[in-house]
CSV table of C-alpha atoms in Angstrom, one decimal:
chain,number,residue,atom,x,y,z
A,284,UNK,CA,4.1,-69.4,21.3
A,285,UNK,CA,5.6,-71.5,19.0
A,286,UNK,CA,5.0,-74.6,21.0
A,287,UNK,CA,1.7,-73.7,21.5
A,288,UNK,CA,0.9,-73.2,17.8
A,289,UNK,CA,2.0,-76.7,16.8
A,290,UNK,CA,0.0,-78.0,19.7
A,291,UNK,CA,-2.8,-76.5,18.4
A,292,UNK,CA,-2.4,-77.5,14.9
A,293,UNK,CA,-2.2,-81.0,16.2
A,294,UNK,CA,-4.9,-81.4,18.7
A,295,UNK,CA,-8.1,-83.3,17.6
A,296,UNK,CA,-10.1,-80.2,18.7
A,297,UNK,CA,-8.2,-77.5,16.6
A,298,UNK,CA,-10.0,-76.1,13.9
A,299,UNK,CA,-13.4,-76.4,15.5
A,300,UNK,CA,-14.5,-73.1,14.0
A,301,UNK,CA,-13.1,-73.3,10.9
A,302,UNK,CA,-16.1,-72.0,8.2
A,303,UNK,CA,-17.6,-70.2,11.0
A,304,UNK,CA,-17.6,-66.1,11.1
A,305,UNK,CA,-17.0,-64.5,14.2
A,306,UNK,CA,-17.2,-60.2,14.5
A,307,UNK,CA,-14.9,-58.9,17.3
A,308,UNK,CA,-14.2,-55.3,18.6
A,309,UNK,CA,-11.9,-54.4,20.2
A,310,UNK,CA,-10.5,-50.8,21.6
A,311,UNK,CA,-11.6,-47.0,22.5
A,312,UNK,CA,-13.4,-45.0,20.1
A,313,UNK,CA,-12.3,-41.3,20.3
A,314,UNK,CA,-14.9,-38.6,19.9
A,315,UNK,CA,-13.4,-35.7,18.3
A,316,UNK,CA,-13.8,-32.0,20.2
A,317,UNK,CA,-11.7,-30.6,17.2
A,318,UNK,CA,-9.1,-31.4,14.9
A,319,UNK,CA,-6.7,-31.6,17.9
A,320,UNK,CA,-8.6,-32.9,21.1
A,321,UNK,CA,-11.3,-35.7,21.4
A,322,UNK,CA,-13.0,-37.5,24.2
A,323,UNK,CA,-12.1,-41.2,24.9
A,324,UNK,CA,-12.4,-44.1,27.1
A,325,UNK,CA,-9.4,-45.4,28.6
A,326,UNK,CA,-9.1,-49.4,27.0
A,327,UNK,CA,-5.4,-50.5,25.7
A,328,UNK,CA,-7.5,-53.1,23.5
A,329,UNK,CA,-5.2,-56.1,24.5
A,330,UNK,CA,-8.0,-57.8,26.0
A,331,UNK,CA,-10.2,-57.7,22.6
A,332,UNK,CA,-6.8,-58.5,20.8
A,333,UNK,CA,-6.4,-61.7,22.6
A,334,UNK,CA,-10.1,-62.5,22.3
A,335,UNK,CA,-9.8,-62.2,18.1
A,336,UNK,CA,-6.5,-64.4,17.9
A,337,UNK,CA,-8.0,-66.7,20.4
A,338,UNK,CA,-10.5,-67.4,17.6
A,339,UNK,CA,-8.4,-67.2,14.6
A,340,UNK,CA,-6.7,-69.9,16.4
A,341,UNK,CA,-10.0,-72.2,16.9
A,342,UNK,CA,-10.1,-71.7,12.9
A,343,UNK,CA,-12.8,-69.5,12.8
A,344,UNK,CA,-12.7,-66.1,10.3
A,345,UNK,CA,-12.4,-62.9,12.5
A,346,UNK,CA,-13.8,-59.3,11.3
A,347,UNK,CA,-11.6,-57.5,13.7
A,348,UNK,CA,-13.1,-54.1,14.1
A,349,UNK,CA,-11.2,-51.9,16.2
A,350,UNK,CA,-10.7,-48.3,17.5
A,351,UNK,CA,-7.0,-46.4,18.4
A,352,UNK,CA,-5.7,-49.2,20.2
A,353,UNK,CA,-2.5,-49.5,21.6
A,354,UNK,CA,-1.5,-52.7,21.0
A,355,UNK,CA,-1.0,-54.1,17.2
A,356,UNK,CA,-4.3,-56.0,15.7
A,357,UNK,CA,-4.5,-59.7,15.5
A,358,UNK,CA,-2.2,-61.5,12.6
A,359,UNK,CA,-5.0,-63.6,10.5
A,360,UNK,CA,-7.8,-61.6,11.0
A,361,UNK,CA,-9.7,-59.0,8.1
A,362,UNK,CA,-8.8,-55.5,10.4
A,363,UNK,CA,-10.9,-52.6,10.0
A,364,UNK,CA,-9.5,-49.2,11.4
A,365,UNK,CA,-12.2,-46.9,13.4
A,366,UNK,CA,-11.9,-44.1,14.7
A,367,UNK,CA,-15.5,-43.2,16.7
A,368,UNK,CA,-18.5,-45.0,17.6
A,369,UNK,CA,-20.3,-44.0,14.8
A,370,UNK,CA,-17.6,-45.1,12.5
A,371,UNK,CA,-17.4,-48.2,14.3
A,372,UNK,CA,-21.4,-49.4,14.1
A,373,UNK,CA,-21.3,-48.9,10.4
A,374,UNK,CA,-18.1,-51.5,10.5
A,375,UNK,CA,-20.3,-53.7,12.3
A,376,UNK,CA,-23.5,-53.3,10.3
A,377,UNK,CA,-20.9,-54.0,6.6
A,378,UNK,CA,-19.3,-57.6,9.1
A,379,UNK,CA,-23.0,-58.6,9.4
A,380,UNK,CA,-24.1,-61.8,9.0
A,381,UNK,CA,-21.5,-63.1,11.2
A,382,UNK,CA,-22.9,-66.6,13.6
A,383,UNK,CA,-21.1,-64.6,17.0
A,384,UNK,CA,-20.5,-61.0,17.6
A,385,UNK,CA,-17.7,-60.8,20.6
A,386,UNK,CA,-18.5,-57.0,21.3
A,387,UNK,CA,-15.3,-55.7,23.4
A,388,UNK,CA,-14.6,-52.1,22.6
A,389,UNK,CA,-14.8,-49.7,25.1
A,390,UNK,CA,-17.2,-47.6,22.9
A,391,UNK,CA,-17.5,-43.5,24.4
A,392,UNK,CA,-21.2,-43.1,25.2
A,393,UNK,CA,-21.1,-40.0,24.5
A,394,UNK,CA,-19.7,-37.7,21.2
A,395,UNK,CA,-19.8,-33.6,21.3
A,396,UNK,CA,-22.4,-32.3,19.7
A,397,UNK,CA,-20.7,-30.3,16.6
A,398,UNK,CA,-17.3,-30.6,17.0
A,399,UNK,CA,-15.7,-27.8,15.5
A,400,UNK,CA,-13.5,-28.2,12.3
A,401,UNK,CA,-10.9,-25.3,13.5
A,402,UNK,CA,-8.9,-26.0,16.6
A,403,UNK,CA,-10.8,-23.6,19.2
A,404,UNK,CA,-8.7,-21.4,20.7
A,405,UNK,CA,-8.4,-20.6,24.6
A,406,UNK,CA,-9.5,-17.6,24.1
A,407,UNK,CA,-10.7,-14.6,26.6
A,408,UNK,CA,-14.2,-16.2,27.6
A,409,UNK,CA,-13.0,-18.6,29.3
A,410,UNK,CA,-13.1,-22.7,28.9
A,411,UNK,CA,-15.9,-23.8,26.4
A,412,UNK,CA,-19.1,-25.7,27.3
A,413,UNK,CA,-18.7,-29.3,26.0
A,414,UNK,CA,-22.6,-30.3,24.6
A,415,UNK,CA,-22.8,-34.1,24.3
A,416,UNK,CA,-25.1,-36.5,22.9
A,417,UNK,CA,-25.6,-40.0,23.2
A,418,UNK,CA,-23.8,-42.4,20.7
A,419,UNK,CA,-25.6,-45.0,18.9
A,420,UNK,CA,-25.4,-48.5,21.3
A,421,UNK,CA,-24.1,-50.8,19.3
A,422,UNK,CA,-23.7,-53.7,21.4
A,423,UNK,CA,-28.0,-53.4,21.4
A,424,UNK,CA,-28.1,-52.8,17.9
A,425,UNK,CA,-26.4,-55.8,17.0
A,426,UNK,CA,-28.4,-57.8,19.7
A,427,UNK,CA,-31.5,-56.5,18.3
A,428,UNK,CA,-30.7,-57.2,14.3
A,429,UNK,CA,-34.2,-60.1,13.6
A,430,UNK,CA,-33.4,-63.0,11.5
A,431,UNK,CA,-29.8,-61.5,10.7
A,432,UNK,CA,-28.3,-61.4,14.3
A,433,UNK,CA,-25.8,-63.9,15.2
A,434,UNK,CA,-26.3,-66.6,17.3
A,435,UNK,CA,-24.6,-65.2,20.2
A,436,UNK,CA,-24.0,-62.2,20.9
A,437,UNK,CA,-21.6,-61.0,23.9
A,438,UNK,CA,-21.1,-57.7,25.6
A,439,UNK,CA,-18.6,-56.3,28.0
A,440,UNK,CA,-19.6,-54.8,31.1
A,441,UNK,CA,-16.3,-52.8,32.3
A,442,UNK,CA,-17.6,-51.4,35.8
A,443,UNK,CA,-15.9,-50.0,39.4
A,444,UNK,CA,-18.3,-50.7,41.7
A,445,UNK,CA,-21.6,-53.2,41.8
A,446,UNK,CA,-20.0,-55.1,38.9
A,447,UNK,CA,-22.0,-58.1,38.5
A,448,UNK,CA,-24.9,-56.7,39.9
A,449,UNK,CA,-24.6,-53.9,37.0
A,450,UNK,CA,-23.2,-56.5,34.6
A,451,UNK,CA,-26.6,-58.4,35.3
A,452,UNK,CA,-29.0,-55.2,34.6
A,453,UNK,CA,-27.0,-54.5,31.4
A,454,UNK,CA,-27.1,-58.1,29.8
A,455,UNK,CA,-31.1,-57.9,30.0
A,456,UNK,CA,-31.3,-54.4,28.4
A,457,UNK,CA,-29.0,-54.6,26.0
A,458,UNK,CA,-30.6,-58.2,25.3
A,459,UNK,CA,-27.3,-60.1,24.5
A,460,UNK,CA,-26.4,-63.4,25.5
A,461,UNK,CA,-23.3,-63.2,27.7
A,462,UNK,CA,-21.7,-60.2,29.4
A,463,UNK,CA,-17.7,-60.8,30.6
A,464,UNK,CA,-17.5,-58.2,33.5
A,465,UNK,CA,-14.4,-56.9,35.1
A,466,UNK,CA,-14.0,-54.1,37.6
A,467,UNK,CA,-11.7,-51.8,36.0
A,468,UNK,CA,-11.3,-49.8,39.3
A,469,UNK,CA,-7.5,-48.5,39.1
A,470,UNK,CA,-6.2,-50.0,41.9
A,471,UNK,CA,-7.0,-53.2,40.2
A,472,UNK,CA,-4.6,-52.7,37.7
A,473,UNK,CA,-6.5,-54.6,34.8
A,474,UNK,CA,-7.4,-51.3,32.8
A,475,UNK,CA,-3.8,-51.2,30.3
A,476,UNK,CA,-2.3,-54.4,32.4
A,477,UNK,CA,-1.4,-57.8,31.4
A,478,UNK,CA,-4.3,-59.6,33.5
A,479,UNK,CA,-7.7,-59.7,33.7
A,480,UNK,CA,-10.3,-61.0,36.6
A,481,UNK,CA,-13.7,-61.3,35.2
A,482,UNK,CA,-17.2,-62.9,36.2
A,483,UNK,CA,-19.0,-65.1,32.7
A,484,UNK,CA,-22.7,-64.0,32.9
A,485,UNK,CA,-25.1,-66.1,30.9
A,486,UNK,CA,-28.5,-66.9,30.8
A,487,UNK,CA,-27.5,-70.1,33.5
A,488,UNK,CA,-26.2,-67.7,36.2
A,489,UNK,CA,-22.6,-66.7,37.1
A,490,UNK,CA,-19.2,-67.8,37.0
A,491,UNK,CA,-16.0,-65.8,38.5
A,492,UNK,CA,-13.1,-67.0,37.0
A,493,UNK,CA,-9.6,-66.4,39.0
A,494,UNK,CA,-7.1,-63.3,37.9
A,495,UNK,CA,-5.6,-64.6,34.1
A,496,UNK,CA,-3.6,-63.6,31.8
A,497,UNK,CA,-5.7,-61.5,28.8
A,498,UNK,CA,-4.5,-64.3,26.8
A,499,UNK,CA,-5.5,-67.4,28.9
A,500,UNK,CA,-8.9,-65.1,29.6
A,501,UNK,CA,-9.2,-64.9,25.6
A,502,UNK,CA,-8.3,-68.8,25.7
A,503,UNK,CA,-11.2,-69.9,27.8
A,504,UNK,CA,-13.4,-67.6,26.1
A,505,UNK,CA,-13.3,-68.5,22.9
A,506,UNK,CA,-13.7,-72.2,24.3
A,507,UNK,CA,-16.7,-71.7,25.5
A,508,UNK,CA,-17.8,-69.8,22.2
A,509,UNK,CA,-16.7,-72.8,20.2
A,510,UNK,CA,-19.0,-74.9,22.8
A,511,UNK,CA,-22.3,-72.9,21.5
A,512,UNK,CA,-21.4,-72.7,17.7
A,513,UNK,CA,-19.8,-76.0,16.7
B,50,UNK,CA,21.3,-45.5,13.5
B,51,UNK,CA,24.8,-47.5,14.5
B,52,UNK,CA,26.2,-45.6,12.0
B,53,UNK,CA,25.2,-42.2,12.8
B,54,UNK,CA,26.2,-42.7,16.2
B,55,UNK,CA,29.6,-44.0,15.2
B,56,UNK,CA,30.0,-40.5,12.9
B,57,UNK,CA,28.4,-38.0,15.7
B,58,UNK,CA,30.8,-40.0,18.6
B,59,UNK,CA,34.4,-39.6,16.0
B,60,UNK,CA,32.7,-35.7,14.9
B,61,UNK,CA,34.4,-33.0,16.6
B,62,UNK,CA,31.5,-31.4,17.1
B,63,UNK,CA,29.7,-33.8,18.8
B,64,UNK,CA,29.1,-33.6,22.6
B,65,UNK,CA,28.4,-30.2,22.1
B,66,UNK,CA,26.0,-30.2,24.6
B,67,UNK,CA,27.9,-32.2,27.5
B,68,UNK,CA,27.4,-30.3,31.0
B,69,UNK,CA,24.1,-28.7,29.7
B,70,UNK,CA,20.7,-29.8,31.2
B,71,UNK,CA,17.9,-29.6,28.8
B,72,UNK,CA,14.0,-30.5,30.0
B,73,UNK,CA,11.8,-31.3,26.9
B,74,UNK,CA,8.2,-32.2,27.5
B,75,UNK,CA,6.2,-34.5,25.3
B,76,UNK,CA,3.3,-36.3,24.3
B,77,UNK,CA,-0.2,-35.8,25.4
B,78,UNK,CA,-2.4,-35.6,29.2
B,79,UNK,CA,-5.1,-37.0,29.5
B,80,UNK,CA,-7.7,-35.4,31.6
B,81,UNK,CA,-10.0,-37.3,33.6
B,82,UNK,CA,-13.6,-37.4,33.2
B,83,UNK,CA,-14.0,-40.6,35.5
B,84,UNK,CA,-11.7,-43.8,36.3
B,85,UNK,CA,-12.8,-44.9,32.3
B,86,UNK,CA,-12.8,-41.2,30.5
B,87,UNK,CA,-11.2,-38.8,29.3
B,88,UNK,CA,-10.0,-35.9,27.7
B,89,UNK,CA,-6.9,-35.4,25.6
B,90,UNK,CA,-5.0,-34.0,22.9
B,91,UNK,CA,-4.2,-36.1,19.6
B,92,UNK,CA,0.0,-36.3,20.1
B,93,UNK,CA,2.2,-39.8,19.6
B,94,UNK,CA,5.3,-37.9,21.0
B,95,UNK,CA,7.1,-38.8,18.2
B,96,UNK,CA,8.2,-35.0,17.9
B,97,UNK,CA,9.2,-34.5,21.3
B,98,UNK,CA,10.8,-37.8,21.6
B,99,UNK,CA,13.1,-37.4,18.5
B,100,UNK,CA,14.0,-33.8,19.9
B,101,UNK,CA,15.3,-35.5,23.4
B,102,UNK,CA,17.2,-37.8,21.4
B,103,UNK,CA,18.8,-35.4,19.1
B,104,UNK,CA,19.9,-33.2,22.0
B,105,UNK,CA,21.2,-36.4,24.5
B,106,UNK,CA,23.2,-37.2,21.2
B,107,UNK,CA,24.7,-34.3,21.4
B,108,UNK,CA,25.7,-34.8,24.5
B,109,UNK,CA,22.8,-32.8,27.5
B,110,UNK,CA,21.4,-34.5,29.9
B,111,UNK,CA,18.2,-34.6,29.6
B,112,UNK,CA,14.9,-34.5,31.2
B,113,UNK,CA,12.0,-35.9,29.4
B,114,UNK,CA,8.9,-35.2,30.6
B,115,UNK,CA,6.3,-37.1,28.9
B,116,UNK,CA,2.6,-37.7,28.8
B,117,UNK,CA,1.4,-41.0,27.9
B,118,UNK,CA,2.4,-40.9,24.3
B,119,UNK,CA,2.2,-43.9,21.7
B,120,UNK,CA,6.1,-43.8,20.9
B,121,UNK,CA,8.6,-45.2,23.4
B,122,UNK,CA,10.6,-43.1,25.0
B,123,UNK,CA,14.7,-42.2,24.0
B,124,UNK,CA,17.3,-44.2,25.6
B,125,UNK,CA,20.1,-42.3,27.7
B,126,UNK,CA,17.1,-39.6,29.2
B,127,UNK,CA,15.9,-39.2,32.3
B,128,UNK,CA,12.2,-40.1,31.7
B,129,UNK,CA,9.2,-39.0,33.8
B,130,UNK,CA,6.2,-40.3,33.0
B,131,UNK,CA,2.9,-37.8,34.1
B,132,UNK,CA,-0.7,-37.8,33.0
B,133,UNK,CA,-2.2,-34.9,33.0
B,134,UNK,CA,-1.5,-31.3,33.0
B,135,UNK,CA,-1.3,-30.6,36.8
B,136,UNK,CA,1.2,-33.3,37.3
B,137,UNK,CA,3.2,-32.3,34.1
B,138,UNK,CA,4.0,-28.5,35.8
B,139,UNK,CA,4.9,-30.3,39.2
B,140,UNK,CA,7.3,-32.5,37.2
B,141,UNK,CA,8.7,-29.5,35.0
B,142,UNK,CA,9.4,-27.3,38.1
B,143,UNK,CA,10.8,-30.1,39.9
B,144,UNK,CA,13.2,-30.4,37.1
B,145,UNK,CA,14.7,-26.7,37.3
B,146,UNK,CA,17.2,-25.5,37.1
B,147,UNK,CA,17.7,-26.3,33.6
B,148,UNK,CA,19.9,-24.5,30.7
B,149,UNK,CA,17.2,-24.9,28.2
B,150,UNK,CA,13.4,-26.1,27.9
B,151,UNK,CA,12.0,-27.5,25.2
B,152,UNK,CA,8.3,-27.8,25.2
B,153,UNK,CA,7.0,-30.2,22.7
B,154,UNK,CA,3.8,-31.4,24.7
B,155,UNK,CA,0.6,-31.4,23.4
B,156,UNK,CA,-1.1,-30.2,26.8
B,157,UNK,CA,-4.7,-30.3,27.5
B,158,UNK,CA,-5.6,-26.9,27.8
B,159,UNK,CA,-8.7,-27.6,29.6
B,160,UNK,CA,-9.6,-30.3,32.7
B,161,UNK,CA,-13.1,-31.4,33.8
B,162,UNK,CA,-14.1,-29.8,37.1
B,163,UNK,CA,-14.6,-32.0,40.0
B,164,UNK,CA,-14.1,-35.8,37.7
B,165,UNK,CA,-16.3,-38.5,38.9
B,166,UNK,CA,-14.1,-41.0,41.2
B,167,UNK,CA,-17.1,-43.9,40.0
B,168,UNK,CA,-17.6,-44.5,36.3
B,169,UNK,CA,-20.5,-42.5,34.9
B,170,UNK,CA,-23.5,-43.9,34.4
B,171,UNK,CA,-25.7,-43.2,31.1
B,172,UNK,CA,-28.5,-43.2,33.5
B,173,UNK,CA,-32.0,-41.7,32.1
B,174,UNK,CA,-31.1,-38.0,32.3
B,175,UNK,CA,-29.4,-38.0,29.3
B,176,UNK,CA,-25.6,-36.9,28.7
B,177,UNK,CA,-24.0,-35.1,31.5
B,178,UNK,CA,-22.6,-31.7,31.0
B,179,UNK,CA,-19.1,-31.2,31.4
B,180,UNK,CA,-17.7,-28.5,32.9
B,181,UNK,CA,-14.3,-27.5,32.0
B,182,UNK,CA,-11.6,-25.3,33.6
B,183,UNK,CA,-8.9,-23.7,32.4
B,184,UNK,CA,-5.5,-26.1,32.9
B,185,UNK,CA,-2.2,-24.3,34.1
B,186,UNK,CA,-0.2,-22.7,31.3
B,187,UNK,CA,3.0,-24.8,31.4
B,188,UNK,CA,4.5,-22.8,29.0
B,189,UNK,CA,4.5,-19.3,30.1
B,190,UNK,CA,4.8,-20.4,33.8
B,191,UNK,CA,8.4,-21.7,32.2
B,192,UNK,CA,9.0,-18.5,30.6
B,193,UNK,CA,8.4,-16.9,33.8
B,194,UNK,CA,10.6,-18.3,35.8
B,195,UNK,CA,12.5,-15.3,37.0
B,196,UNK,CA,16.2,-15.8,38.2
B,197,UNK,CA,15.2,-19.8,37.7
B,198,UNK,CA,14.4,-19.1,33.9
B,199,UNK,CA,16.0,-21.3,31.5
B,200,UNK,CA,18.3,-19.6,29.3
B,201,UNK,CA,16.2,-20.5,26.0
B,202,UNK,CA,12.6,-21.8,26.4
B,203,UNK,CA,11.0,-23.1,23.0
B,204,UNK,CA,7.3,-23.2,22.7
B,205,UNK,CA,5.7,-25.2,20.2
B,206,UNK,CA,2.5,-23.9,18.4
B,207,UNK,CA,0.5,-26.6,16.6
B,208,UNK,CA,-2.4,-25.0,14.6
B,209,UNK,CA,-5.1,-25.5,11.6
B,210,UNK,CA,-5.3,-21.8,10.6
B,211,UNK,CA,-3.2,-18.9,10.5
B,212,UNK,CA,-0.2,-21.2,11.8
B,213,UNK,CA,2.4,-18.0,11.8
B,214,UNK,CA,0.8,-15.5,12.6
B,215,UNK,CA,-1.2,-17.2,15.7
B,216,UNK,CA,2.4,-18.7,16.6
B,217,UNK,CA,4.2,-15.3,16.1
B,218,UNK,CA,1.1,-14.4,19.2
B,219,UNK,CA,1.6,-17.1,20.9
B,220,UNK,CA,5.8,-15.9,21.3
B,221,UNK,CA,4.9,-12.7,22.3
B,222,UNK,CA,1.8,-14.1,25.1
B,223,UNK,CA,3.7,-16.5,26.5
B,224,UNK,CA,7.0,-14.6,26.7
B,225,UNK,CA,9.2,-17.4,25.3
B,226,UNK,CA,12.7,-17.4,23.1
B,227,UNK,CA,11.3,-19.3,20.3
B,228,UNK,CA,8.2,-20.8,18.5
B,229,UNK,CA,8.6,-24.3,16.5
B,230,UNK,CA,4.7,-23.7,14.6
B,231,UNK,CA,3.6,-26.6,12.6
B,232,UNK,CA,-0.2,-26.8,10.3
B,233,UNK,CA,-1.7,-30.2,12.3
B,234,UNK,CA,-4.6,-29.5,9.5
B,235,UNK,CA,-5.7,-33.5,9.2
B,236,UNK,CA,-5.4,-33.2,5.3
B,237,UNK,CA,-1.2,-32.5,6.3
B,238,UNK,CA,-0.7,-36.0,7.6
B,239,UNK,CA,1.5,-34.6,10.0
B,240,UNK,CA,-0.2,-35.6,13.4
B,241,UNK,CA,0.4,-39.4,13.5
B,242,UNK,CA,3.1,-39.5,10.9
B,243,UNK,CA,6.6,-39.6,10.2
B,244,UNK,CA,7.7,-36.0,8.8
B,245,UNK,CA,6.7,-32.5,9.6
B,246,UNK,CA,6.8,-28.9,8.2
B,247,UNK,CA,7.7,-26.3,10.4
B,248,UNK,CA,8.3,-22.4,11.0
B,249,UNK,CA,10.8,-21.5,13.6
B,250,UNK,CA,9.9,-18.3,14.9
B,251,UNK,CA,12.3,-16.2,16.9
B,252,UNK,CA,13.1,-12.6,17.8
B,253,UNK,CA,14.9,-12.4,14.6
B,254,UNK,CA,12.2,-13.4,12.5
B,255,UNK,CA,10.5,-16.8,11.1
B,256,UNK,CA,12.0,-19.6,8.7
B,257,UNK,CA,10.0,-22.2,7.6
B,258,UNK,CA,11.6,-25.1,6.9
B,259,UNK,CA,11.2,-27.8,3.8
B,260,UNK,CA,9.2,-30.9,5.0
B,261,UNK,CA,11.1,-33.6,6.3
B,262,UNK,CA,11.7,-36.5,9.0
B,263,UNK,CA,10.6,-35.6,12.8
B,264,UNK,CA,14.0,-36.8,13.1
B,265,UNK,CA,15.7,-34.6,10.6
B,266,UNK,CA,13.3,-31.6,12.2
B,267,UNK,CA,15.5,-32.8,15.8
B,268,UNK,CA,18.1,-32.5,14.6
B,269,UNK,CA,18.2,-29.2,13.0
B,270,UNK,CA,16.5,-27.7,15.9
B,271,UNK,CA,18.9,-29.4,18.4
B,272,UNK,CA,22.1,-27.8,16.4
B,273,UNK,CA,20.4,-24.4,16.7
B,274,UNK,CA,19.7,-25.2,20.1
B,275,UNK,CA,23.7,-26.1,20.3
B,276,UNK,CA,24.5,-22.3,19.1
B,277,UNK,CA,23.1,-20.9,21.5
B,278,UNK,CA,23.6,-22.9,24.5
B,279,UNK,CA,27.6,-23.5,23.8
């Protein structure tokens, strides 16, 4: 690592974000049910992690927005602690303007309709009735900001079956400019593992990159981010 | 901590445990709404992991059975790692016979009924519903044990109202020795963080104790487990 970061410092091409600012999220969001249980989607936010450091290396200045994760946030990046997706969108909306918005939290769709402020107790009628609602998208909310949305904008698409096909559908109705989809099926081991296998979908077509590291996916990533805003 | 364990090791007291089996469960489950959701109880297992090491230092082997908690677990245990609450009972019964059990997991006390093997989709119908079912009761199927019973079984009660006197219940219910009650009321701090404030609740009545270290909770409670073990 320590290799690598003199490298960096060195090359001719370090730096090339430098003065740029790039939004990243990164993580779950947990939904709370009460003070004790919540809803959540499973995401270890290592990929997100690496994505964020990836840039902070390139020189550019990271918002890192990110939910319970469980790996430590990015050194050299401004870190703001969420909790749910609602939490989270208002993070995103106080990061804005920001000239890329690298949207990789695993955001719950859904939160429970008034969650109740006392644990609920088992009691003698049985399991209770979980109401949900939709949470705010943020990954179209950001896409759809006007004059203040950043010049590219990239979703995730984590899927188990039709992935790029899905991955496709959702990069046109969410209106973003790339998706990076993975199949997150578990006997793929990606979801809280060390590698990652994931098809770039832009506006050109597809490109399936071979099984990585998170970090050497996160490498080539921000690469290619560079590519559009330097 | 080299200390300590040079004073407990040359303390004639230590060991006092050695040739006693002790099970303590720990940590969260996680219920599964599909291969990307789910349900759980807030819990790092920093409680429960402390306790496991406070009793292995006094010499029991000891079975930790643990959810998938956000503290690593203690050295010199036998670890087994489970998920959810279904899995957690198989690995406690296959861990009998045992002198003591020690329940410290925060377990789901609810599962979704029939989880989606394919990630959800938001789809156009709206949220779905979730149907919940009552998960086994670890606890009192412990205290139940018959001939197989543990000589002490410790339940844990972790509330946000009426802490002792829905613990002193909860003793009686699920027919266990004693209750460790603590207020998880967000406002305490205690879920997440480094100290708690306990009530021990037994047959002989309740003391609550000053707040201190989870460790320094472990180790009390592992002395008092001592007494009555040795």
């Amino acid at each position: 690592e320590i290799v690598a970061a003199i490298e960096a410092a060195l090359s001719p091409t370090s730096r090339v974000l430098a003065g740029r600012h790039v939004l990243v999220t990164s993580g779950p969001t947990h939904e709370p049910i009460d003070p004790v249980r919540y809803i959540a989607n499973r995401s270890s936010g290592a990929q997100g992690t690496a994505i964020a450091a990836a840039l902070a290396s390139l020189g550019a200045r990271v918002t890192f927005v990110t939910g319970p994760a469980s790996v430590p946030p990015p050194p050299g990046t401004n870190v703001v602690p969420v909790e749910t997706a609602a939490q989270m969108l208002d993070a995103v909306r106080s990061a804005m303007p920001a000239d890329a918005a690298i949207m990789a939290a695993a955001v719950a769709d859904w939160r429970v309709v008034s969650s109740s402020v006392q644990k609920l107790k088992k009691g003698e009628s049985g399991p209770p009735t979980l109401t949900l609602a939709q949470n705010p998208d943020i990954l179209a909310t950001v896409a759809g900001l006007g004059s203040d949305r950043p010049r590219l904008v990239v979703g995730f698409a984590a899927e188990t079956e039709n992935v790029v096909e899905n991955a496709r559908a959702k990069r046109l109705r969410k209106d973003c400019d790339w998706i990076v989809a993975n199949d997150v099926s578990p006997s793929t081991g990606i979801m809280g593992g060390s590698e990652n296998a994931v098809t770039l979908i832009t506006p050109q077509g597809e490109e399936t990159w071979e099984r990585m590291t998170k970090e050497a996916v996160a490498a080539r990533l921000a690469e290619r981010i560079a590519t559009v805003l330097s």
